[in-house]
Amino acid sequence: GIQVEQSPPDLILQEGANSTLRCNFSDSVNNLQWFHQNPWGQLINLFYIPSGTKQNGRLSATTVATERYSLLYISSSQTTDSGVYFCAVRMGQKVTFGTGTKLQVIP
Amino acid sequence: NAGVTQTPKFRVLKTGQSMTLLCAQDMNHEYMYWYRQDPGMGLRLIHYSVGEGTTAKGEVPDGYNVSRLKKQNFLLGLESAAPSQTSVYFCASSWGDTQYFGPGTRLTVL
């Protein structure tokens, strides 16, 4: 099956810093989503981004499908950004999640 | 709209017991999914459904059964629970490409 790798696995940031999270995938995919799992366990959609670039406030994402990677940018990080960030890719109806990047933003 | 809801939120079972987890969505989505999440790992797909009356196996289907008798509901059954099934279970639904997740069910099997 398809392999999805995320890096870094863990990240600690000072509040206000910027960061880039990466998601590599091993095969062509129909779509790619980024999620944030907050410290209470809830999974929140961030982006549906099979290709190109999208922005939503302090977050933006870029997917280069031909090179099989996606990047999530977090600017001016806040403590509420803490949690685990997952990318998930779909081939057909099967969805594969990466193992996530655990982000801790400290005041 | 309530979105995606899951029942129960928590459950403790003894080895060999059976139970059913209920997922309900009020968004008229065709596709529904069951995942499990184990510590330090991403979500793994158990089963999914592309419409009422249909089900299909995902990545880790063994030990689980599912049914989609109504479009808004997707049930996950454990016939004989094992300690290896201790996990957090998430349900999701989608129309098109964006998945929406429920709050999860934390299941412990002793």
Short mmCIF file of C-alpha atoms in Angstrom, two decimals:
data_model
loop_
_atom_site.label_atom_id
_atom_site.label_comp_id
_atom_site.label_asym_id
_atom_site.label_seq_id
_atom_site.Cartn_x
_atom_site.Cartn_y
_atom_site.Cartn_z
CA GLY A 1 0.00 0.00 0.00
CA ILE A 2 0.88 3.64 -0.15
CA GLN A 3 3.39 4.97 2.38
CA VAL A 4 2.94 8.36 4.01
CA GLU A 5 5.78 9.90 6.00
CA GLN A 6 5.68 13.09 7.99
CA SER A 7 8.52 15.14 9.35
CA PRO A 8 9.57 16.22 11.83
CA PRO A 9 7.90 13.81 14.27
CA ASP A 10 8.13 16.36 17.09
CA LEU A 11 8.51 20.11 17.11
CA ILE A 12 8.72 22.66 19.93
CA LEU A 13 8.26 26.32 19.04
CA GLN A 14 8.34 29.57 20.91
CA GLU A 15 5.11 31.49 20.50
CA GLY A 16 5.37 33.74 17.46
CA ALA A 17 7.78 31.51 15.54
CA ASN A 18 7.11 30.06 12.08
CA SER A 19 7.34 26.41 11.06
CA THR A 20 7.08 24.07 8.08
CA LEU A 21 5.72 20.54 8.32
CA ARG A 22 6.30 18.07 5.54
CA CYS A 23 4.32 15.11 4.19
CA ASN A 24 5.84 12.70 1.65
CA PHE A 25 3.81 10.02 -0.08
CA SER A 26 4.96 7.09 -2.15
CA ASP A 27 2.43 6.99 -5.00
CA SER A 28 0.01 9.13 -6.97
CA VAL A 29 -3.06 10.04 -4.96
CA ASN A 30 -6.56 11.35 -5.62
CA ASN A 31 -6.44 13.86 -2.83
CA LEU A 32 -4.62 15.02 0.26
CA GLN A 33 -5.93 16.56 3.44
CA TRP A 34 -4.25 18.16 6.42
CA PHE A 35 -5.80 17.78 9.87
CA HIS A 36 -5.09 19.17 13.31
CA GLN A 37 -5.80 16.93 16.28
CA ASN A 38 -6.16 19.17 19.30
CA PRO A 39 -5.07 18.14 22.80
CA TRP A 40 -8.64 16.95 23.49
CA GLY A 41 -8.45 14.50 20.59
CA GLN A 42 -10.77 16.23 18.15
CA LEU A 43 -9.73 16.07 14.48
CA ILE A 44 -10.20 19.32 12.62
CA ASN A 45 -9.99 19.79 8.88
CA LEU A 46 -7.37 22.29 7.82
CA PHE A 47 -7.03 21.88 4.07
CA TYR A 48 -8.13 19.73 1.22
CA ILE A 49 -5.24 20.23 -1.19
CA PRO A 50 -4.52 17.66 -3.91
CA SER A 51 -2.31 20.20 -5.68
CA GLY A 52 -1.37 23.86 -5.59
CA THR A 53 -1.38 26.29 -2.69
CA LYS A 54 -4.08 27.40 -0.27
CA GLN A 55 -4.08 29.83 2.61
CA ASN A 56 -6.34 30.22 5.61
CA GLY A 57 -5.26 32.90 8.03
CA ARG A 58 -1.88 32.03 9.55
CA LEU A 59 -1.87 28.60 7.91
CA SER A 60 -1.05 27.75 4.33
CA ALA A 61 -0.39 24.53 2.46
CA THR A 62 1.29 23.56 -0.77
CA THR A 63 1.11 20.21 -2.54
CA VAL A 64 3.41 19.28 -5.42
CA ALA A 65 1.68 16.15 -6.63
CA THR A 66 4.26 15.36 -9.32
CA GLU A 67 6.98 15.24 -6.66
CA ARG A 68 4.73 13.52 -4.10
CA TYR A 69 4.96 15.90 -1.19
CA SER A 70 2.95 18.48 0.66
CA LEU A 71 3.98 21.23 3.06
CA LEU A 72 2.02 22.89 5.83
CA TYR A 73 3.21 26.33 6.94
CA ILE A 74 2.31 27.80 10.29
CA SER A 75 3.19 31.43 10.79
CA SER A 76 3.24 33.44 14.03
CA SER A 77 2.45 30.31 16.02
CA GLN A 78 0.14 30.48 19.04
CA THR A 79 -0.27 28.13 21.98
CA THR A 80 -3.62 27.06 20.53
CA ASP A 81 -1.73 25.60 17.56
CA SER A 82 -0.40 22.84 19.82
CA GLY A 83 -1.45 19.30 19.00
CA VAL A 84 -0.71 16.76 16.30
CA TYR A 85 -0.83 17.56 12.60
CA PHE A 86 -1.70 14.75 10.22
CA CYS A 87 -1.70 14.51 6.48
CA ALA A 88 -3.95 11.91 4.88
CA VAL A 89 -3.93 10.75 1.27
CA ARG A 90 -6.57 8.91 -0.70
CA MET A 91 -6.31 6.40 -3.51
CA GLY A 92 -9.78 5.35 -4.59
CA GLN A 93 -11.78 5.19 -1.38
CA LYS A 94 -8.91 4.02 0.81
CA VAL A 95 -7.39 6.68 3.01
CA THR A 96 -3.92 6.45 4.55
CA PHE A 97 -2.77 8.74 7.35
CA GLY A 98 0.77 9.70 8.17
CA THR A 99 2.05 9.22 11.72
CA GLY A 100 1.81 12.92 12.42
CA THR A 101 3.92 15.83 13.66
CA LYS A 102 3.44 16.64 17.33
CA LEU A 103 3.71 20.39 17.82
CA GLN A 104 4.09 22.13 21.13
CA VAL A 105 4.00 25.91 21.20
CA ILE A 106 5.33 27.39 24.41
CA PRO A 107 4.56 30.91 25.64
CA ASN B 1 -26.38 20.44 12.43
CA ALA B 2 -24.76 18.05 14.88
CA GLY B 3 -22.29 16.86 12.22
CA VAL B 4 -20.84 13.46 13.06
CA THR B 5 -21.70 11.95 16.42
CA GLN B 6 -20.45 8.76 18.07
CA THR B 7 -21.96 6.62 20.79
CA PRO B 8 -20.68 5.77 23.37
CA LYS B 9 -17.80 8.12 24.26
CA PHE B 10 -16.13 5.62 26.56
CA ARG B 11 -16.46 1.89 27.13
CA VAL B 12 -14.62 -0.81 29.07
CA LEU B 13 -15.08 -4.42 27.96
CA LYS B 14 -13.80 -7.74 29.16
CA THR B 15 -12.06 -10.06 26.73
CA GLY B 16 -14.63 -12.00 24.73
CA GLN B 17 -17.49 -9.55 25.18
CA SER B 18 -19.22 -8.01 22.21
CA MET B 19 -20.33 -4.46 21.53
CA THR B 20 -21.48 -2.11 18.80
CA LEU B 21 -20.27 1.43 18.22
CA LEU B 22 -22.72 3.78 16.53
CA CYS B 23 -21.81 6.59 14.17
CA ALA B 24 -24.45 9.01 12.94
CA GLN B 25 -24.19 11.93 10.53
CA ASP B 26 -26.79 14.51 9.57
CA MET B 27 -25.02 15.95 6.53
CA ASN B 28 -26.50 13.51 3.98
CA HIS B 29 -23.01 12.24 3.15
CA GLU B 30 -22.64 9.15 0.99
CA TYR B 31 -19.29 7.98 2.34
CA MET B 32 -18.61 6.87 5.88
CA TYR B 33 -15.48 5.46 7.52
CA TRP B 34 -14.31 3.79 10.71
CA TYR B 35 -10.72 4.31 11.91
CA ARG B 36 -8.72 3.31 14.94
CA GLN B 37 -5.98 5.39 16.50
CA ASP B 38 -3.34 3.82 18.70
CA PRO B 39 -0.84 5.78 20.84
CA GLY B 40 1.77 7.62 18.81
CA MET B 41 0.24 6.54 15.53
CA GLY B 42 -1.91 7.99 12.83
CA LEU B 43 -5.37 6.72 12.08
CA ARG B 44 -5.79 3.38 10.36
CA LEU B 45 -8.84 2.58 8.24
CA ILE B 46 -10.90 -0.38 9.48
CA HIS B 47 -13.91 -0.42 7.14
CA TYR B 48 -15.68 2.07 4.96
CA SER B 49 -18.93 2.48 3.06
CA VAL B 50 -19.65 4.28 -0.21
CA GLY B 51 -23.40 4.29 0.28
CA GLU B 52 -26.38 2.78 2.05
CA GLY B 53 -26.19 -1.00 2.02
CA THR B 54 -22.51 -1.14 1.01
CA THR B 55 -19.39 -1.86 3.05
CA ALA B 56 -15.76 -2.58 2.22
CA LYS B 57 -12.58 -3.55 4.07
CA GLY B 58 -9.88 -1.07 4.89
CA GLU B 59 -6.35 -1.57 6.15
CA VAL B 60 -7.10 -3.38 9.45
CA PRO B 61 -10.54 -5.09 9.17
CA ASP B 62 -9.88 -8.30 11.13
CA GLY B 63 -12.01 -8.71 14.26
CA TYR B 64 -14.56 -6.08 13.20
CA ASN B 65 -17.81 -6.09 11.27
CA VAL B 66 -19.82 -3.16 9.98
CA SER B 67 -23.28 -2.40 8.68
CA ARG B 68 -24.82 0.55 6.83
CA LEU B 69 -28.54 -0.14 6.86
CA LYS B 70 -29.42 3.56 6.81
CA LYS B 71 -27.54 6.30 5.01
CA GLN B 72 -27.04 8.34 8.16
CA ASN B 73 -25.73 5.49 10.35
CA PHE B 74 -22.61 3.34 10.22
CA LEU B 75 -22.21 0.66 12.90
CA LEU B 76 -18.96 -0.98 13.96
CA GLY B 77 -19.22 -4.31 15.76
CA LEU B 78 -16.75 -6.27 17.83
CA GLU B 79 -18.01 -9.85 18.15
CA SER B 80 -15.38 -11.05 20.63
CA ALA B 81 -13.27 -8.23 21.99
CA ALA B 82 -9.53 -8.71 22.48
CA PRO B 83 -7.01 -6.55 24.38
CA SER B 84 -5.40 -5.68 21.01
CA GLN B 85 -8.59 -3.80 20.16
CA THR B 86 -8.02 -1.29 22.94
CA SER B 87 -7.90 1.96 21.00
CA VAL B 88 -9.65 5.19 20.20
CA TYR B 89 -12.17 4.73 17.40
CA PHE B 90 -13.07 7.56 15.06
CA CYS B 91 -15.89 7.70 12.58
CA ALA B 92 -15.87 10.05 9.60
CA SER B 93 -18.16 10.96 6.75
CA SER B 94 -17.59 12.73 3.47
CA TRP B 95 -19.29 13.98 0.34
CA GLY B 96 -16.63 14.53 -2.25
CA ASP B 97 -13.16 14.76 -0.86
CA THR B 98 -13.30 16.36 2.56
CA GLN B 99 -13.75 14.08 5.58
CA TYR B 100 -15.47 15.24 8.76
CA PHE B 101 -14.69 13.38 11.96
CA GLY B 102 -16.68 12.51 15.04
CA PRO B 103 -15.30 13.07 18.56
CA GLY B 104 -14.10 9.49 19.02
CA THR B 105 -14.88 6.52 21.28
CA ARG B 106 -12.26 5.41 23.77
CA LEU B 107 -12.48 1.62 24.15
CA THR B 108 -10.53 -0.42 26.67
CA VAL B 109 -10.55 -4.21 26.57
CA LEU B 110 -9.33 -5.89 29.75
#
